Short mmCIF file of C-alpha atoms and ligand atoms in Angstrom, two decimals:
data_model
loop_
_atom_site.label_atom_id
_atom_site.label_comp_id
_atom_site.label_asym_id
_atom_site.label_seq_id
_atom_site.Cartn_x
_atom_site.Cartn_y
_atom_site.Cartn_z
CA MET G 1 -19.76 -29.53 30.35
CA SER G 2 -18.89 -26.81 27.85
CA ALA G 3 -22.25 -26.49 26.10
CA GLU G 4 -24.18 -26.66 29.36
CA LEU G 5 -22.00 -24.01 31.01
CA TRP G 6 -22.07 -21.80 27.94
CA ASN G 7 -25.87 -21.91 27.79
CA SER G 8 -26.37 -21.26 31.49
CA ALA G 9 -23.92 -18.32 31.38
CA ALA G 10 -25.65 -16.84 28.33
CA ARG G 11 -28.99 -17.13 30.16
CA VAL G 12 -27.66 -15.21 33.18
CA LEU G 13 -26.54 -12.39 30.90
CA GLU G 14 -29.89 -12.39 29.13
CA ASP G 15 -31.75 -12.18 32.46
CA ASN G 16 -29.54 -9.36 33.81
CA TRP G 17 -30.10 -7.04 30.84
CA ALA G 18 -32.04 -3.97 31.97
CA GLY G 19 -32.88 -2.18 28.70
CA ASP G 20 -29.73 -0.13 28.19
CA HIS G 21 -27.33 -1.62 30.76
CA MET G 22 -26.51 -4.78 32.70
CA VAL G 23 -27.04 -5.25 36.43
CA PRO G 24 -24.48 -7.36 38.33
CA SER G 25 -27.31 -9.40 39.84
CA ARG G 26 -31.03 -8.76 40.07
CA LYS G 27 -31.64 -8.68 43.82
CA LEU G 28 -28.48 -7.45 45.53
CA TYR G 29 -27.16 -5.01 42.92
CA PRO G 30 -30.05 -3.44 40.97
CA HIS G 31 -28.07 -0.64 39.22
CA GLN G 32 -25.10 -0.50 36.84
CA TRP G 33 -21.63 -0.97 38.39
CA SER G 34 -18.49 0.29 36.73
CA TRP G 35 -15.97 -2.54 36.75
CA ASP G 36 -18.76 -5.11 36.55
CA ALA G 37 -19.77 -3.51 33.24
CA ALA G 38 -16.23 -4.06 31.94
CA PHE G 39 -15.97 -7.73 32.98
CA ILE G 40 -19.51 -8.37 31.76
CA ALA G 41 -18.80 -6.76 28.38
CA ILE G 42 -15.93 -9.20 27.84
CA GLY G 43 -18.39 -12.13 27.92
CA LEU G 44 -21.36 -10.34 26.44
CA GLY G 45 -19.20 -9.61 23.39
CA TYR G 46 -19.56 -13.27 22.36
CA VAL G 47 -23.32 -13.57 22.64
CA ASN G 48 -24.54 -10.03 22.01
CA PRO G 49 -21.83 -7.53 21.02
CA SER G 50 -24.36 -4.70 20.51
CA ARG G 51 -25.37 -5.00 24.15
CA ALA G 52 -21.73 -5.09 25.26
CA TRP G 53 -21.11 -1.78 23.50
CA ARG G 54 -24.41 -0.31 24.72
CA ASP G 55 -23.52 -1.19 28.32
CA LEU G 56 -20.11 0.49 28.07
CA ARG G 57 -21.69 3.50 26.37
CA SER G 58 -24.31 3.84 29.13
CA LEU G 59 -21.54 3.87 31.70
CA PHE G 60 -19.39 6.43 29.90
CA GLU G 61 -22.40 8.66 29.21
CA ALA G 62 -22.36 9.13 32.99
CA GLN G 63 -18.65 10.10 33.07
CA TRP G 64 -18.04 13.28 35.06
CA PRO G 65 -16.57 16.38 33.38
CA ASP G 66 -13.33 15.79 35.31
CA GLY G 67 -12.98 12.34 33.73
CA ARG G 68 -14.02 10.16 36.66
CA VAL G 69 -16.24 7.23 35.79
CA PRO G 70 -18.67 6.68 38.65
CA HIS G 71 -18.67 3.36 40.45
CA ILE G 72 -22.46 3.10 40.20
CA VAL G 73 -24.78 4.64 37.61
CA PHE G 74 -28.22 4.67 39.18
CA ASP G 75 -31.21 3.31 37.32
CA PRO G 76 -34.01 5.89 37.78
CA ALA G 77 -36.55 3.05 37.55
CA THR G 78 -35.17 1.44 40.74
CA ALA G 79 -36.60 2.65 44.06
CA GLU G 80 -34.28 4.47 46.52
CA GLY G 81 -34.91 1.73 49.09
CA ASP G 82 -33.79 -1.10 46.81
CA TYR G 83 -30.08 -0.41 47.33
CA PHE G 84 -28.16 1.35 50.05
CA PRO G 85 -26.36 3.71 49.68
CA GLY G 86 -28.64 4.96 46.93
CA PRO G 87 -28.94 8.18 44.86
CA ALA G 88 -30.27 10.40 47.67
CA PHE G 89 -27.42 9.43 49.98
CA TRP G 90 -24.70 10.24 47.43
CA ASN G 91 -26.59 13.38 46.41
CA VAL G 92 -24.41 14.04 43.37
CA PRO G 93 -25.23 17.36 41.68
CA ALA G 94 -26.28 17.61 38.02
CA TYR G 95 -23.41 17.69 35.52
CA GLY G 96 -23.27 17.93 31.73
CA ARG G 97 -26.60 16.67 30.47
CA ARG G 98 -27.10 14.39 33.48
CA ALA G 99 -29.76 15.07 36.07
CA ALA G 100 -28.77 15.32 39.74
CA ARG G 101 -28.43 12.08 41.74
CA GLY G 102 -27.61 10.02 38.66
CA SER G 103 -24.47 8.35 39.99
CA THR G 104 -22.08 7.96 42.87
CA GLY G 105 -18.99 10.16 43.16
CA ILE G 106 -16.31 7.50 43.61
CA VAL G 107 -14.68 5.24 41.03
CA GLN G 108 -13.72 1.59 40.54
CA PRO G 109 -10.69 -0.03 38.85
CA PRO G 110 -10.38 1.17 35.23
CA MET G 111 -10.99 -2.20 33.55
CA HIS G 112 -12.82 -0.61 30.62
CA ALA G 113 -10.01 -0.12 28.11
CA ILE G 114 -9.10 -3.79 28.57
CA ALA G 115 -12.76 -4.74 28.07
CA ALA G 116 -13.23 -2.50 25.02
CA TRP G 117 -10.18 -4.02 23.38
CA GLU G 118 -11.39 -7.57 24.11
CA VAL G 119 -14.88 -6.88 22.73
CA TYR G 120 -13.33 -5.31 19.64
CA ARG G 121 -11.04 -8.31 19.08
CA HIS G 122 -13.86 -10.79 19.38
CA ALA G 123 -16.25 -8.76 17.22
CA SER G 124 -14.27 -9.59 14.10
CA GLY G 125 -15.62 -13.16 14.43
CA HIS G 126 -19.19 -11.87 14.09
CA GLY G 127 -18.95 -10.54 10.51
CA ALA G 128 -18.42 -7.22 8.75
CA ALA G 129 -21.33 -5.30 10.29
CA CYS G 130 -20.13 -6.14 13.81
CA ALA G 131 -16.56 -5.21 12.95
CA LEU G 132 -17.74 -1.82 11.66
CA GLN G 133 -19.81 -1.23 14.79
CA ALA G 134 -16.81 -2.19 16.92
CA HIS G 135 -14.61 0.35 15.17
CA THR G 136 -17.21 3.12 15.64
CA GLU G 137 -17.65 2.28 19.31
CA LEU G 138 -13.90 2.17 19.94
CA ALA G 139 -13.53 5.60 18.35
CA TRP G 140 -16.31 6.93 20.60
CA LEU G 141 -14.84 5.39 23.72
CA TYR G 142 -11.16 6.18 23.17
CA PRO G 143 -11.10 9.87 24.27
CA ARG G 144 -13.32 9.00 27.22
CA LEU G 145 -11.03 6.16 28.30
CA VAL G 146 -8.07 8.53 28.05
CA ALA G 147 -9.91 11.08 30.19
CA GLN G 148 -10.57 8.36 32.77
CA GLN G 149 -6.84 7.53 32.95
CA ASP G 150 -5.92 11.21 33.09
CA TYR G 151 -8.25 11.75 36.03
CA LEU G 152 -6.77 8.82 37.95
CA LEU G 153 -3.16 9.65 37.17
CA GLY G 154 -3.68 13.38 37.74
CA ARG G 155 -6.29 14.17 40.38
CA ARG G 156 -5.70 10.91 42.28
CA ASN G 157 -1.92 11.08 42.30
CA ALA G 158 -2.11 11.87 46.02
CA GLY G 159 1.20 10.15 46.78
CA ALA G 160 2.94 12.15 44.01
CA ALA G 161 4.59 8.97 42.71
CA GLY G 162 2.61 8.38 39.52
CA LEU G 163 0.07 5.95 41.00
CA ALA G 164 -3.66 6.44 41.60
CA ALA G 165 -4.86 6.53 45.20
CA ILE G 166 -8.30 5.29 46.21
CA VAL G 167 -10.37 7.25 48.71
CA HIS G 168 -12.72 4.45 49.76
CA PRO G 169 -12.39 0.64 49.99
CA TRP G 170 -15.30 0.40 47.53
CA GLU G 171 -13.09 2.01 44.90
CA SER G 172 -10.79 -1.00 44.92
CA GLY G 173 -13.65 -3.35 44.05
CA LEU G 174 -12.15 -5.63 46.75
CA ASP G 175 -14.32 -3.82 49.24
CA ASN G 176 -13.86 -5.72 52.44
CA SER G 177 -10.27 -6.90 51.92
CA PRO G 178 -7.96 -7.16 54.97
CA SER G 179 -5.62 -4.89 52.93
CA TRP G 180 -7.64 -1.93 54.20
CA ASP G 181 -7.68 -2.82 57.89
CA PRO G 182 -4.70 -0.69 59.02
CA ALA G 183 -5.85 2.40 57.10
CA LEU G 184 -9.48 1.87 58.17
CA ALA G 185 -8.49 1.54 61.82
CA GLY G 186 -7.93 5.30 61.84
CA VAL G 187 -11.44 5.99 60.49
CA PRO G 188 -14.08 6.41 63.22
CA ALA G 189 -16.70 3.62 63.29
CA ASP G 190 -19.76 5.66 64.22
CA LEU G 191 -22.42 2.96 64.64
CA SER G 192 -25.14 5.58 65.04
CA LEU G 193 -24.74 6.24 61.30
CA LEU G 194 -26.33 2.84 60.71
CA GLU G 195 -29.41 3.99 62.60
CA THR G 196 -29.73 7.06 60.38
CA TYR G 197 -28.85 5.08 57.24
CA ARG G 198 -30.12 1.48 57.20
CA ARG G 199 -28.10 -1.24 55.53
CA ARG G 200 -30.03 -2.90 52.77
CA ASP G 201 -27.53 -5.70 51.95
CA LEU G 202 -28.43 -7.62 55.13
CA ALA G 203 -32.04 -7.89 53.98
CA VAL G 204 -31.02 -9.71 50.80
CA ALA G 205 -27.78 -11.52 51.74
CA ASP G 206 -26.42 -13.58 54.62
CA GLY G 207 -24.78 -11.29 57.21
CA ALA G 208 -21.91 -13.78 57.74
CA GLN G 209 -20.95 -13.23 54.09
CA ARG G 210 -21.08 -9.41 54.24
CA PRO G 211 -18.99 -6.71 56.02
CA THR G 212 -19.44 -6.18 59.77
CA ASP G 213 -21.43 -3.20 61.07
CA ARG G 214 -18.25 -1.55 62.33
CA ASP G 215 -16.69 -1.64 58.87
CA TYR G 216 -19.94 -0.57 57.25
CA ALA G 217 -20.18 2.43 59.57
CA ARG G 218 -16.67 3.41 58.47
CA TYR G 219 -17.64 3.04 54.81
CA VAL G 220 -20.63 5.31 55.34
CA GLY G 221 -18.55 7.86 57.25
CA LEU G 222 -15.95 8.00 54.48
CA VAL G 223 -18.58 8.64 51.83
CA LEU G 224 -20.10 11.42 53.94
CA ASN G 225 -16.67 13.01 54.31
CA TYR G 226 -15.91 12.90 50.58
CA ARG G 227 -19.44 14.02 49.70
CA ASP G 228 -19.34 16.95 52.12
CA GLY G 229 -16.12 18.10 50.43
CA ASN G 230 -18.09 18.13 47.13
CA TYR G 231 -16.17 15.08 45.91
CA SER G 232 -13.12 17.27 45.49
CA ASP G 233 -9.69 15.65 45.29
CA ASN G 234 -7.74 18.67 46.51
CA ASP G 235 -5.31 17.95 49.36
CA LEU G 236 -6.64 14.43 49.77
CA ALA G 237 -3.80 13.17 51.95
CA GLN G 238 -4.29 16.06 54.38
CA ARG G 239 -8.05 16.09 54.72
CA HIS G 240 -9.46 12.67 53.86
CA GLY G 241 -9.38 9.68 56.23
CA PHE G 242 -8.56 6.96 53.70
CA VAL G 243 -6.02 7.48 50.91
CA VAL G 244 -4.42 4.24 49.72
CA GLU G 245 -2.47 2.93 46.72
CA CYS G 246 -3.79 -0.54 45.86
CA PRO G 247 -1.64 -2.99 43.86
CA SER G 248 -4.61 -4.43 42.00
CA PHE G 249 -6.15 -1.05 41.09
CA ASN G 250 -2.82 0.24 39.82
CA SER G 251 -1.99 -2.95 37.92
CA ILE G 252 -5.29 -2.59 36.08
CA LEU G 253 -4.44 1.09 35.49
CA GLY G 254 -1.14 0.02 33.90
CA ALA G 255 -2.68 -2.79 31.85
CA ALA G 256 -5.34 -0.33 30.65
CA GLU G 257 -2.57 1.81 29.12
CA LEU G 258 -1.45 -1.19 27.08
CA SER G 259 -4.99 -1.78 25.83
CA LEU G 260 -5.22 1.92 24.99
CA ALA G 261 -2.04 1.53 22.97
CA GLN G 262 -3.73 -1.26 20.99
CA ILE G 263 -6.85 0.84 20.54
CA ALA G 264 -4.85 3.91 19.45
CA GLY G 265 -3.10 1.62 16.94
CA VAL G 266 -6.32 0.57 15.20
CA LEU G 267 -7.55 4.17 15.24
CA GLY G 268 -4.39 5.21 13.41
CA LEU G 269 -2.97 7.22 16.34
CA GLY G 270 0.61 5.95 16.36
CA ASP G 271 2.08 8.68 18.60
CA GLU G 272 -0.66 8.12 21.13
CA ALA G 273 0.07 4.40 21.13
CA ARG G 274 3.69 5.05 22.05
CA ARG G 275 2.63 7.43 24.79
CA HIS G 276 0.38 4.75 26.32
CA ARG G 277 3.14 2.13 26.22
CA ASP G 278 5.51 4.53 28.00
CA GLN G 279 2.87 5.30 30.58
CA ALA G 280 2.36 1.58 31.26
CA GLN G 281 6.08 1.25 31.86
CA ARG G 282 6.10 4.19 34.28
CA ILE G 283 3.17 2.77 36.24
CA THR G 284 4.90 -0.62 36.42
CA MET G 285 8.05 0.99 37.79
CA ALA G 286 6.08 2.95 40.39
CA ILE G 287 4.24 -0.20 41.53
CA ALA G 288 7.53 -2.11 41.65
CA SER G 289 9.21 0.48 43.82
CA ARG G 290 6.36 1.68 46.06
CA LEU G 291 4.17 -1.35 46.68
CA TRP G 292 6.79 -4.12 46.82
CA ASP G 293 8.05 -5.34 50.17
CA PRO G 294 11.47 -7.02 49.82
CA GLN G 295 10.95 -8.79 53.17
CA THR G 296 7.65 -10.49 52.33
CA ARG G 297 8.51 -10.63 48.60
CA THR G 298 5.03 -9.61 47.56
CA PHE G 299 3.03 -6.46 46.77
CA HIS G 300 0.95 -4.70 49.42
CA ALA G 301 -1.38 -1.70 49.66
CA ARG G 302 0.32 1.54 50.76
CA ASP G 303 -1.36 4.00 53.10
CA VAL G 304 -0.43 7.35 51.54
CA ARG G 305 -1.07 9.20 54.81
CA THR G 306 1.37 7.15 56.88
CA GLY G 307 3.60 5.76 54.12
CA ARG G 308 3.13 2.24 55.59
CA LEU G 309 2.49 -0.93 53.63
CA SER G 310 -0.40 -3.08 54.84
CA PRO G 311 1.03 -6.38 56.14
CA ALA G 312 -1.80 -8.54 54.77
CA HIS G 313 -1.11 -10.98 51.93
CA CYS G 314 -4.09 -10.50 49.63
CA VAL G 315 -4.91 -11.60 46.11
CA SER G 316 -4.37 -8.00 44.95
CA GLY G 317 -0.64 -8.54 45.60
CA LEU G 318 -0.58 -11.06 42.74
CA MET G 319 -2.06 -8.66 40.20
CA PRO G 320 1.14 -6.88 39.01
CA LEU G 321 1.73 -10.11 37.07
CA MET G 322 -0.53 -8.55 34.43
CA LEU G 323 2.22 -6.08 33.57
CA PRO G 324 4.70 -7.31 30.95
CA ASP G 325 7.45 -4.93 32.10
CA LEU G 326 7.56 -6.36 35.60
CA ALA G 327 11.11 -7.51 36.45
CA PRO G 328 11.76 -11.30 36.39
CA ASP G 329 12.58 -11.38 40.10
CA GLN G 330 9.21 -9.91 41.07
CA THR G 331 7.40 -12.02 38.48
CA GLU G 332 8.89 -15.19 39.95
CA ALA G 333 8.09 -14.02 43.47
CA ILE G 334 4.41 -13.64 42.52
CA MET G 335 4.36 -17.18 41.14
CA THR G 336 6.02 -18.45 44.31
CA GLU G 337 3.42 -16.66 46.42
CA ALA G 338 0.57 -18.00 44.23
CA ARG G 339 1.90 -21.57 44.57
CA SER G 340 2.53 -21.29 48.32
CA ALA G 341 0.19 -22.55 51.04
CA ARG G 342 -1.15 -19.00 51.28
CA PHE G 343 -2.90 -19.18 47.90
CA GLY G 344 -2.31 -22.75 46.67
CA LEU G 345 -2.73 -22.81 42.93
CA PRO G 346 -5.09 -25.55 41.66
CA GLU G 347 -2.18 -27.99 41.55
CA GLN G 348 -2.61 -28.24 45.33
CA THR G 349 -6.24 -27.38 46.00
CA LEU G 350 -7.95 -28.07 42.64
CA LEU G 351 -9.55 -24.66 43.24
CA PRO G 352 -8.78 -21.16 41.93
CA VAL G 353 -6.92 -18.88 44.36
CA PRO G 354 -8.76 -17.32 47.33
CA SER G 355 -8.99 -13.58 47.96
CA TYR G 356 -6.86 -13.78 51.10
CA ASP G 357 -4.03 -15.78 52.65
CA ARG G 358 -5.32 -19.27 53.60
CA THR G 359 -2.78 -19.46 56.42
CA ALA G 360 -3.76 -16.17 58.11
CA PRO G 361 -5.51 -16.56 61.49
CA ASP G 362 -8.36 -14.31 60.32
CA PHE G 363 -8.87 -16.12 57.00
CA ASP G 364 -12.65 -16.23 56.66
CA THR G 365 -14.23 -18.70 54.27
CA GLN G 366 -17.54 -16.86 54.08
CA ARG G 367 -17.05 -13.13 54.39
CA TYR G 368 -16.59 -11.40 51.11
CA TRP G 369 -13.04 -10.46 50.06
CA ARG G 370 -11.64 -12.01 53.30
CA GLY G 371 -11.14 -15.52 51.94
CA PRO G 372 -13.70 -16.52 49.30
CA ILE G 373 -12.74 -17.16 45.68
CA TRP G 374 -13.66 -14.57 43.06
CA ILE G 375 -13.66 -15.40 39.35
CA ASN G 376 -12.63 -11.91 38.19
CA MET G 377 -9.39 -11.96 40.23
CA ASN G 378 -8.54 -15.41 38.95
CA TRP G 379 -9.32 -14.33 35.41
CA LEU G 380 -6.82 -11.45 35.82
CA LEU G 381 -4.25 -13.77 37.40
CA ARG G 382 -4.55 -16.18 34.48
CA ARG G 383 -4.02 -13.27 32.12
CA GLY G 384 -0.85 -12.37 34.03
CA MET G 385 0.39 -15.96 33.80
CA LEU G 386 -0.11 -15.88 30.04
CA VAL G 387 1.65 -12.52 29.80
CA HIS G 388 4.73 -14.00 31.48
CA GLY G 389 4.65 -17.38 29.75
CA TYR G 390 3.36 -19.61 32.58
CA ARG G 391 1.09 -21.45 30.18
CA ASP G 392 0.59 -24.66 32.12
CA ASP G 393 -0.36 -22.81 35.29
CA ALA G 394 -2.70 -20.60 33.26
CA GLU G 395 -4.37 -23.66 31.77
CA ASP G 396 -4.78 -25.33 35.18
CA LEU G 397 -6.30 -22.15 36.54
CA ARG G 398 -8.65 -21.84 33.58
CA ARG G 399 -9.89 -25.40 34.06
CA SER G 400 -10.31 -24.97 37.80
CA MET G 401 -12.44 -21.84 37.30
CA LEU G 402 -14.67 -23.59 34.78
CA ARG G 403 -15.01 -26.65 37.02
CA LEU G 404 -15.92 -24.47 39.98
CA VAL G 405 -18.61 -22.50 38.16
CA HIS G 406 -20.00 -25.53 36.37
CA GLY G 407 -20.26 -27.48 39.60
CA ASN G 408 -21.63 -24.71 41.80
CA GLY G 409 -23.38 -22.11 39.65
CA HIS G 410 -22.75 -18.52 38.58
CA PHE G 411 -22.28 -17.17 42.09
CA GLU G 412 -20.68 -13.90 43.11
CA TYR G 413 -18.00 -15.74 45.12
CA PHE G 414 -17.21 -19.24 46.40
CA ASP G 415 -16.18 -20.98 49.61
CA PRO G 416 -12.41 -21.55 49.31
CA ARG G 417 -12.59 -24.98 51.01
CA THR G 418 -15.68 -26.55 49.50
CA GLY G 419 -16.34 -24.44 46.40
CA GLU G 420 -19.92 -23.79 47.54
CA GLY G 421 -21.47 -20.70 45.91
CA LEU G 422 -21.83 -17.59 48.13
CA GLY G 423 -23.20 -14.05 47.86
CA ALA G 424 -25.46 -13.17 44.96
CA PRO G 425 -26.62 -15.95 42.58
CA ARG G 426 -26.78 -15.47 38.79
CA PHE G 427 -23.93 -12.98 39.02
CA GLY G 428 -22.97 -11.18 35.81
CA TRP G 429 -19.17 -11.25 35.72
CA THR G 430 -18.96 -14.90 36.83
CA ALA G 431 -21.16 -15.83 33.87
CA ALA G 432 -19.45 -13.46 31.43
CA LEU G 433 -15.90 -14.50 32.28
CA SER G 434 -16.91 -18.17 32.07
CA LEU G 435 -17.89 -17.52 28.45
CA ASP G 436 -14.50 -15.95 27.83
CA LEU G 437 -12.66 -18.83 29.50
CA LEU G 438 -14.54 -21.28 27.31
CA ALA G 439 -14.02 -19.30 24.11
CA ASP G 440 -10.62 -17.62 24.16
CA ARG G 441 -7.28 -19.46 24.41
CA SER G 442 -5.27 -16.73 22.68
CA MET G 443 -2.31 -14.93 24.25
CA PRO G 444 -2.92 -11.39 25.52
CA ALA G 445 -1.27 -8.54 23.66
CA TYR G 446 2.24 -7.76 24.95
CA ALA G 447 2.81 -11.29 26.25
CA ARG G 448 6.54 -11.78 26.80
CA VAL G 449 6.77 -15.05 24.87
C1 9WN Z 1 -20.34 -1.81 46.64
C2 9WN Z 1 -21.22 -5.08 42.32
C3 9WN Z 1 -20.18 -4.74 43.38
C4 9WN Z 1 -18.75 -5.08 42.89
C5 9WN Z 1 -17.73 -4.99 44.02
C6 9WN Z 1 -18.22 -5.83 45.20
C7 9WN Z 1 -19.62 -5.36 45.64
C8 9WN Z 1 -20.75 -3.27 46.41
C9 9WN Z 1 -21.47 -3.76 47.66
O1 9WN Z 1 -20.50 -5.48 44.55
O2 9WN Z 1 -19.55 -4.03 46.10
O3 9WN Z 1 -19.84 -1.27 45.48
O4 9WN Z 1 -22.62 -3.32 47.87
O5 9WN Z 1 -20.93 -4.58 48.40
O6 9WN Z 1 -17.32 -5.82 46.25
O7 9WN Z 1 -16.48 -5.42 43.56
O8 9WN Z 1 -18.38 -4.22 41.86
O9 9WN Z 1 -21.07 -6.39 41.89
#
């Protein structure tokens, strides 16, 4: 299966190249997405490292002066009507050397330092010229990656506890997760907004696999609110309707600090490396104290406005496993949760873990982020298992992901009962991470064994 899967994954990446960036998938997502670019770079680094670097560069060329990296960079060659909400809806003003309406004003999880470090590591296998290019690109990216972290830990520290808050479910990347339901319940669902602004996703994807109209109306309303405040982060908790600390977003934020420490090391910035390691430890402690529920023994999203933890058990609650400084008790609790009937590691289901609790009454096998299996979350979970020395579980998970993609195709997500492919076909990060799972059996940096 390996050669066949490798070749089909490489073909998806070839087809999704759009000149100076990658698209997540041709039909549904015709622009550049932030955390997609990071996951895609990790796989693209094996087959075309120059493109991996170019893609990351294109994204960071659109970084805002305040350090935020937009969740979508719009391709000017794509028509407004080909994706909603498009450039005119976000109506972002010009900044730096960028023309107006070039991006959105929200962010996605900061996966990019992790990706840059992975591409750099793998580049050494491609010869001296590639290694030199990798060093140059890392040096270019490093200050920009630091600015991205500074923005999230500074301007988005709405809970004043050293974590980043998200202002829209789309910022989590787990857009439609039940984690957001309690916080979203307080956001008006003005269905008339969907008459003014027409959904485009329903024209290209099955409605049963996409968010409901009520949720979509809330998404649109939240963007309008943030946009009308000029995308300012002042007094977020007082004036914005959705301000939430997500376990997965913040785990990636912490893991990014560790990758930055590695990057600072190869750039000869020893003091900086220490600073990043300390920061990772602080983020881990904040996650451990603020997002952990001792009753449920798992991590949950916290609504900064009410101080309440969302009751849902979602895959994001497993993500702090990525952090090497997590205490053994919480580490073991994550493994217990992952093995339980809620998530059922492949030892029980032969499948990677779903995005949501299999035992919940509203577990939905089709609707995105409310049940289906996503390869990127499982890739992060496997990384966490390796970090904490659960090598056999990590290997089972790796095999189950490869089996799933090989048997069903490079889909955006998969039915958690049958493994059938759902959402967009020929999806970038599914293909890219399959390449990584085939190629890389090494231990992540900072593994505890
Ligand atoms: C909104 C591109 C993106 C991913 C997200 C995923 C989905 C967009 C949408 O697709 O979100 O950003 O239109 O549904 O939820 O994680 O980055 O692949």
